[in-house]
Backbone as JSON, one array per atom type, in Angstrom:
{
  "sequence": "XXXXXXXXXXXXXXXXXXXXXXXXXXXXXXXXXXXXXXXXXXXXXXXXXXXXXXXXXXXXXXXXXXXXXXXXXXXXXXXXXXXXXXXXXXXXXXXXXXXXXXXXXXXXXXXXXXXXXXXXX",
  "N": [[67.81, 146.31, 79.86], [68.2, 142.96, 80.92], [70.44, 140.31, 80.93], [70.82, 136.8, 81.24], [73.15, 134.26, 81.68], [73.59, 130.9, 81.6], [75.35, 128.0, 82.82], [76.91, 124.75, 83.1], [75.31, 122.48, 83.01], [74.58, 119.03, 82.05], [75.3, 115.52, 81.43], [74.95, 113.06, 83.88], [75.63, 110.37, 86.13], [73.31, 108.53, 88.23], [73.41, 109.55, 91.63], [75.54, 111.16, 91.29], [77.1, 114.48, 90.94], [76.49, 117.9, 90.06], [77.21, 121.31, 89.19], [75.52, 124.2, 88.72], [75.71, 127.4, 87.14], [74.84, 130.87, 86.96], [75.04, 133.88, 85.46], [74.31, 137.27, 85.72], [73.83, 140.17, 83.71], [73.91, 143.51, 82.32], [71.46, 146.11, 82.31], [71.42, 146.7, 85.28], [70.49, 147.77, 88.45], [70.02, 146.82, 91.02], [69.8, 143.55, 92.49], [67.23, 141.49, 93.52], [65.66, 138.75, 94.37], [67.1, 135.62, 93.4], [66.87, 132.7, 91.48], [66.36, 129.17, 90.77], [64.65, 127.23, 88.44], [62.95, 124.37, 87.1], [62.03, 122.29, 84.32], [60.56, 119.44, 83.32], [60.01, 117.07, 80.64], [56.68, 117.25, 79.5], [55.76, 118.24, 81.87], [54.93, 120.89, 84.21], [56.74, 123.97, 84.68], [58.73, 124.24, 87.58], [59.58, 125.58, 90.8], [62.84, 125.21, 91.99], [64.87, 126.14, 93.76], [65.49, 129.13, 95.64], [66.97, 132.32, 96.4], [67.28, 135.13, 98.47], [68.28, 138.63, 98.43], [69.33, 139.02, 100.89], [70.22, 136.57, 101.6], [68.49, 134.57, 102.47], [67.04, 131.38, 101.97], [65.09, 129.1, 99.93], [63.68, 125.98, 99.26], [62.5, 123.41, 97.06], [60.64, 120.63, 98.26], [61.48, 118.21, 97.24], [64.18, 118.42, 96.73], [65.48, 119.16, 98.99], [68.2, 118.98, 101.22], [69.83, 117.86, 99.33], [70.4, 119.66, 97.26], [72.03, 122.85, 96.99], [71.69, 126.28, 97.07], [73.4, 129.27, 96.22], [74.85, 132.58, 96.19], [76.86, 135.07, 94.58], [77.2, 138.21, 95.18], [78.88, 140.22, 94.3], [79.58, 139.38, 91.8], [77.21, 139.17, 90.54], [76.02, 136.64, 90.33], [74.48, 133.45, 90.52], [74.44, 130.24, 92.01], [73.9, 126.68, 91.77], [74.38, 123.96, 93.55], [74.27, 120.62, 93.04], [73.79, 117.61, 94.48], [73.95, 114.01, 94.91], [72.29, 113.21, 92.75], [69.26, 112.27, 91.11], [67.39, 110.2, 88.79], [64.89, 111.42, 88.44], [65.47, 114.07, 88.64], [66.09, 114.93, 86.18], [65.81, 117.37, 83.75], [65.17, 120.53, 82.08], [66.92, 123.21, 83.31], [66.28, 126.4, 84.53], [67.4, 129.71, 85.06], [66.4, 132.46, 87.06], [65.9, 135.9, 87.75], [65.16, 138.91, 89.55], [64.65, 142.42, 90.05], [65.73, 145.85, 90.5], [66.04, 147.94, 87.68], [68.57, 149.83, 85.89], [67.52, 152.23, 85.11], [65.51, 154.74, 86.61], [62.65, 153.69, 88.42], [62.21, 151.42, 86.93], [61.68, 148.0, 86.83], [62.87, 144.63, 86.56], [62.39, 141.28, 85.4], [63.84, 138.51, 84.71], [64.77, 135.72, 82.58], [66.9, 132.92, 82.08], [68.3, 131.03, 79.29], [68.11, 128.36, 79.67], [69.41, 125.2, 80.74], [70.32, 121.89, 80.08], [69.91, 119.15, 82.22], [70.69, 115.88, 82.7], [70.09, 112.86, 84.23], [71.24, 109.77, 84.33], [71.99, 106.29, 83.97]],
  "CA": [[67.62, 144.89, 79.59], [69.08, 142.12, 81.74], [70.72, 139.01, 80.32], [71.29, 135.73, 82.13], [73.89, 133.22, 80.98], [73.7, 129.72, 82.45], [76.33, 126.99, 82.43], [77.12, 123.69, 84.08], [74.47, 121.3, 82.83], [75.2, 117.9, 81.38], [74.87, 114.15, 81.72], [75.6, 112.53, 85.08], [75.03, 109.13, 86.61], [72.62, 108.66, 89.53], [74.32, 109.7, 92.75], [76.58, 112.12, 90.94], [76.92, 115.89, 91.27], [76.69, 118.95, 89.06], [77.08, 122.66, 89.71], [75.03, 125.16, 87.73], [76.02, 128.81, 87.38], [74.04, 131.8, 86.17], [75.58, 135.23, 85.61], [73.42, 138.33, 85.22], [74.52, 141.36, 83.21], [73.05, 144.45, 81.62], [70.99, 147.32, 82.99], [71.08, 146.28, 86.64], [70.8, 148.61, 89.61], [70.1, 145.91, 92.15], [69.18, 142.23, 92.29], [66.51, 141.01, 94.68], [65.73, 137.3, 94.44], [67.64, 134.82, 92.31], [66.36, 131.35, 91.68], [66.43, 128.13, 89.74], [63.44, 126.48, 88.14], [63.18, 123.28, 86.16], [60.88, 121.79, 83.59], [60.75, 118.12, 82.72], [59.08, 116.87, 79.52], [55.3, 116.98, 79.85], [55.43, 118.78, 83.18], [55.0, 122.34, 84.36], [57.96, 124.49, 85.29], [58.59, 124.3, 89.02], [60.68, 126.18, 91.55], [63.79, 124.29, 92.63], [65.47, 126.83, 94.9], [65.59, 130.57, 95.48], [67.75, 132.98, 97.45], [67.04, 136.56, 98.47], [69.48, 139.46, 98.51], [69.86, 138.87, 102.23], [70.75, 135.22, 101.79], [67.48, 133.59, 102.85], [66.86, 130.39, 100.91], [63.86, 128.33, 99.88], [63.9, 124.81, 98.42], [61.44, 122.43, 96.85], [60.8, 119.5, 99.17], [62.13, 117.09, 96.54], [65.63, 118.62, 96.62], [66.05, 119.53, 100.29], [69.25, 118.09, 101.69], [70.67, 117.43, 98.21], [70.79, 120.83, 96.48], [72.34, 124.06, 97.74], [71.75, 127.49, 96.27], [74.22, 130.33, 96.79], [75.02, 133.69, 95.25], [77.99, 135.97, 94.74], [76.63, 139.5, 94.81], [79.88, 141.01, 93.58], [79.63, 138.89, 90.42], [75.82, 139.01, 90.04], [75.97, 135.23, 89.91], [73.84, 132.49, 91.42], [74.91, 128.87, 91.8], [73.1, 125.59, 92.32], [75.16, 122.74, 93.74], [73.33, 119.49, 93.05], [74.44, 116.36, 94.89], [73.09, 112.83, 94.98], [71.28, 113.4, 91.71], [68.37, 111.15, 90.81], [66.81, 110.3, 87.44], [63.75, 112.35, 88.43], [65.98, 115.44, 88.55], [66.3, 115.24, 84.77], [64.96, 118.48, 83.31], [65.86, 121.76, 81.69], [66.99, 124.1, 84.46], [66.26, 127.81, 84.15], [67.74, 130.71, 86.06], [65.51, 133.61, 87.09], [66.26, 136.94, 88.69], [64.37, 140.12, 89.46], [65.19, 143.53, 90.83], [65.58, 147.19, 89.93], [66.9, 148.27, 86.56], [69.41, 151.03, 86.05], [66.68, 153.39, 84.89], [64.61, 154.93, 87.75], [61.29, 153.19, 88.31], [62.11, 150.24, 86.07], [62.02, 146.71, 87.41], [63.03, 143.56, 85.58], [62.19, 139.88, 85.8], [64.5, 137.91, 83.55], [65.0, 134.28, 82.55], [67.97, 132.4, 81.24], [67.88, 130.23, 78.14], [67.93, 126.99, 80.12], [70.5, 124.25, 80.57], [69.8, 120.53, 80.25], [70.51, 118.23, 83.19], [70.21, 114.52, 82.49], [70.63, 111.91, 85.21], [70.97, 108.45, 83.75], [73.1, 105.35, 83.97]],
  "C": [[68.66, 144.09, 80.37], [69.22, 140.76, 81.05], [71.24, 138.04, 81.37], [71.95, 134.65, 81.28], [74.13, 132.07, 81.94], [74.78, 128.79, 81.92], [76.35, 125.9, 83.49], [76.25, 122.47, 83.93], [75.23, 120.17, 82.15], [74.59, 116.58, 81.77], [75.65, 113.63, 82.91], [74.89, 111.26, 85.5], [74.29, 109.38, 87.92], [73.63, 108.64, 90.67], [75.42, 110.7, 92.51], [76.21, 113.56, 91.29], [77.14, 116.78, 90.04], [76.56, 120.3, 89.76], [76.68, 123.58, 88.56], [75.43, 126.58, 88.14], [75.15, 129.67, 86.48], [74.53, 133.21, 86.48], [74.63, 136.24, 84.97], [74.26, 139.53, 84.8], [73.51, 142.26, 82.52], [72.67, 145.62, 82.51], [70.48, 147.01, 84.4], [71.47, 147.36, 87.65], [70.94, 147.74, 90.85], [69.4, 144.6, 91.79], [68.5, 141.83, 93.59], [66.67, 139.49, 94.74], [66.39, 136.72, 93.2], [67.2, 133.39, 92.54], [66.59, 130.45, 90.5], [65.1, 127.42, 89.66], [63.83, 125.34, 87.21], [61.88, 122.84, 85.52], [61.24, 120.48, 82.92], [59.74, 117.95, 81.58], [57.68, 116.53, 80.01], [54.87, 117.51, 81.19], [55.53, 120.29, 83.2], [56.35, 122.75, 84.97], [57.72, 124.64, 86.79], [59.81, 124.96, 89.65], [61.54, 125.08, 92.16], [64.35, 124.92, 93.89], [65.55, 128.31, 94.59], [66.37, 131.15, 96.65], [67.53, 134.49, 97.33], [68.37, 137.32, 98.53], [70.13, 139.35, 99.89], [70.38, 137.49, 102.55], [69.74, 134.2, 102.28], [67.2, 132.67, 101.67], [65.53, 129.65, 101.05], [64.09, 127.2, 98.9], [62.61, 124.03, 98.21], [61.7, 121.24, 97.76], [61.62, 118.37, 98.53], [63.64, 117.23, 96.47], [66.28, 118.99, 97.95], [67.06, 118.49, 100.75], [70.18, 117.61, 100.59], [71.2, 118.62, 97.41], [71.08, 122.01, 97.41], [72.44, 125.24, 96.78], [72.61, 128.52, 96.99], [74.36, 131.43, 95.75], [76.26, 134.48, 95.61], [77.52, 137.33, 94.25], [77.62, 140.36, 94.02], [79.95, 140.62, 92.1], [78.25, 138.77, 89.8], [75.57, 137.59, 89.57], [75.3, 134.38, 90.99], [74.29, 131.09, 91.01], [73.88, 127.88, 92.35], [73.99, 124.35, 92.35], [74.18, 121.59, 93.91], [74.1, 118.21, 93.34], [73.43, 115.23, 94.93], [71.95, 112.92, 93.97], [70.53, 112.11, 91.42], [67.81, 111.3, 89.4], [65.65, 111.29, 87.37], [64.18, 113.81, 88.48], [66.22, 115.86, 87.1], [65.29, 116.28, 84.3], [65.83, 119.55, 82.68], [65.78, 122.7, 82.89], [67.13, 125.55, 83.98], [66.61, 128.7, 85.34], [66.75, 131.88, 85.94], [66.01, 134.63, 88.09], [65.37, 138.16, 88.5], [64.99, 141.19, 90.35], [64.94, 144.85, 90.15], [66.57, 147.41, 88.8], [67.66, 149.56, 86.79], [68.64, 152.31, 85.78], [65.7, 153.53, 86.04], [63.2, 154.41, 87.47], [61.11, 151.94, 87.48], [62.52, 149.0, 86.86], [62.14, 145.67, 86.3], [62.73, 142.21, 86.22], [62.66, 139.06, 84.61], [64.74, 136.42, 83.73], [66.2, 133.96, 81.67], [67.41, 131.5, 80.15], [67.65, 128.77, 78.5], [69.15, 126.14, 79.85], [69.99, 122.85, 80.92], [70.61, 119.78, 81.3], [69.86, 116.87, 82.98], [70.9, 113.58, 83.45], [70.24, 110.52, 84.74], [72.22, 107.59, 83.82], [73.33, 104.79, 82.57]]
}
């Protein structure tokens, strides 16, 4: 079993910045992709950004140029640096990771509990 613990959400004014962190622990042999998703009230969960084990990144068009995803493989941790935040970025942000478990033949796809990001003046 793999657990994800997120931190870094909160309330920020438009134009401000926040940095989200997500640490994975448990029965991990390797981590493939790590990513951040978000879900605003009344909307579907959407991909914000993802990063592969090799460092390739993918961003939603709405956050390109403002958000940066990175990972520390030694710490099994993924980060999301969010700059120039807008009210439409308000949502619950979820961390996701997948890879091979410590038991042979077992793969995992795990989600964090979510962290609230609110952008408001």
